[in-house]
Amino acid sequence: MPRTFTARFDSDCQHCDGPISEGDEIAYIDDQIACEDCVAEAGDD
């Protein structure tokens, strides 16, 4: 599972184009910002 960190500002996921809100747990996957849902999917692999 990728190492997660807390988003400091609102943004968009670079994997699924979903929203990222300040305070969400996010990670970098393949050098792109990933939302909580994409991080969870990456952890399932």
PDB file of C-alpha atoms in Angstrom:
ATOM      1  CA  MET A   1       0.000   0.000   0.000  1.00  0.00           C
ATOM      2  CA  PRO A   2       1.340   3.467  -0.848  1.00  0.00           C
ATOM      3  CA  ARG A   3       2.381   5.762   1.986  1.00  0.00           C
ATOM      4  CA  THR A   4      -0.449   8.218   2.585  1.00  0.00           C
ATOM      5  CA  PHE A   5      -0.464  11.787   3.803  1.00  0.00           C
ATOM      6  CA  THR A   6      -3.094  14.429   4.522  1.00  0.00           C
ATOM      7  CA  ALA A   7      -4.118  16.799   1.730  1.00  0.00           C
ATOM      8  CA  ARG A   8      -3.433  20.421   2.644  1.00  0.00           C
ATOM      9  CA  PHE A   9      -5.757  21.892   0.000  1.00  0.00           C
ATOM     10  CA  ASP A  10      -8.590  20.917  -2.354  1.00  0.00           C
ATOM     11  CA  SER A  11      -7.479  19.342  -5.617  1.00  0.00           C
ATOM     12  CA  ASP A  12      -8.396  16.686  -8.176  1.00  0.00           C
ATOM     13  CA  CYS A  13      -7.236  13.095  -8.347  1.00  0.00           C
ATOM     14  CA  GLN A  14      -4.852  12.590 -11.259  1.00  0.00           C
ATOM     15  CA  HIS A  15      -6.001   8.970 -11.612  1.00  0.00           C
ATOM     16  CA  CYS A  16      -9.820   9.188 -11.693  1.00  0.00           C
ATOM     17  CA  ASP A  17     -10.365  12.993 -11.834  1.00  0.00           C
ATOM     18  CA  GLY A  18     -12.403  12.746  -8.632  1.00  0.00           C
ATOM     19  CA  PRO A  19     -12.295  15.481  -6.015  1.00  0.00           C
ATOM     20  CA  ILE A  20      -9.759  15.657  -3.214  1.00  0.00           C
ATOM     21  CA  SER A  21     -10.739  17.763  -0.216  1.00  0.00           C
ATOM     22  CA  GLU A  22      -8.438  19.317   2.344  1.00  0.00           C
ATOM     23  CA  GLY A  23      -7.916  16.738   5.098  1.00  0.00           C
ATOM     24  CA  ASP A  24      -8.374  13.662   2.864  1.00  0.00           C
ATOM     25  CA  GLU A  25      -5.785  10.894   3.048  1.00  0.00           C
ATOM     26  CA  ILE A  26      -3.997  10.918  -0.314  1.00  0.00           C
ATOM     27  CA  ALA A  27      -0.870   9.364  -1.807  1.00  0.00           C
ATOM     28  CA  TYR A  28       1.369   9.506  -4.831  1.00  0.00           C
ATOM     29  CA  ILE A  29       0.874   6.522  -7.136  1.00  0.00           C
ATOM     30  CA  ASP A  30       3.077   6.422 -10.248  1.00  0.00           C
ATOM     31  CA  ASP A  31       4.168  10.000  -9.426  1.00  0.00           C
ATOM     32  CA  GLN A  32       0.577  11.287  -9.582  1.00  0.00           C
ATOM     33  CA  ILE A  33      -1.693  12.445  -6.759  1.00  0.00           C
ATOM     34  CA  ALA A  34      -4.312   9.817  -5.930  1.00  0.00           C
ATOM     35  CA  CYS A  35      -7.544  10.203  -3.922  1.00  0.00           C
ATOM     36  CA  GLU A  36      -8.620   7.986  -1.017  1.00  0.00           C
ATOM     37  CA  ASP A  37     -10.558   5.639  -3.350  1.00  0.00           C
ATOM     38  CA  CYS A  38      -7.615   5.141  -5.719  1.00  0.00           C
ATOM     39  CA  VAL A  39      -5.260   4.629  -2.767  1.00  0.00           C
ATOM     40  CA  ALA A  40      -7.599   1.939  -1.401  1.00  0.00           C
ATOM     41  CA  GLU A  41      -7.713   0.227  -4.814  1.00  0.00           C
ATOM     42  CA  ALA A  42      -3.910   0.292  -5.044  1.00  0.00           C
ATOM     43  CA  GLY A  43      -3.733  -1.326  -1.613  1.00  0.00           C
ATOM     44  CA  ASP A  44      -5.950  -4.189  -2.810  1.00  0.00           C
ATOM     45  CA  ASP A  45      -3.429  -5.271  -5.473  1.00  0.00           C
TER      46      ASP A  45
END
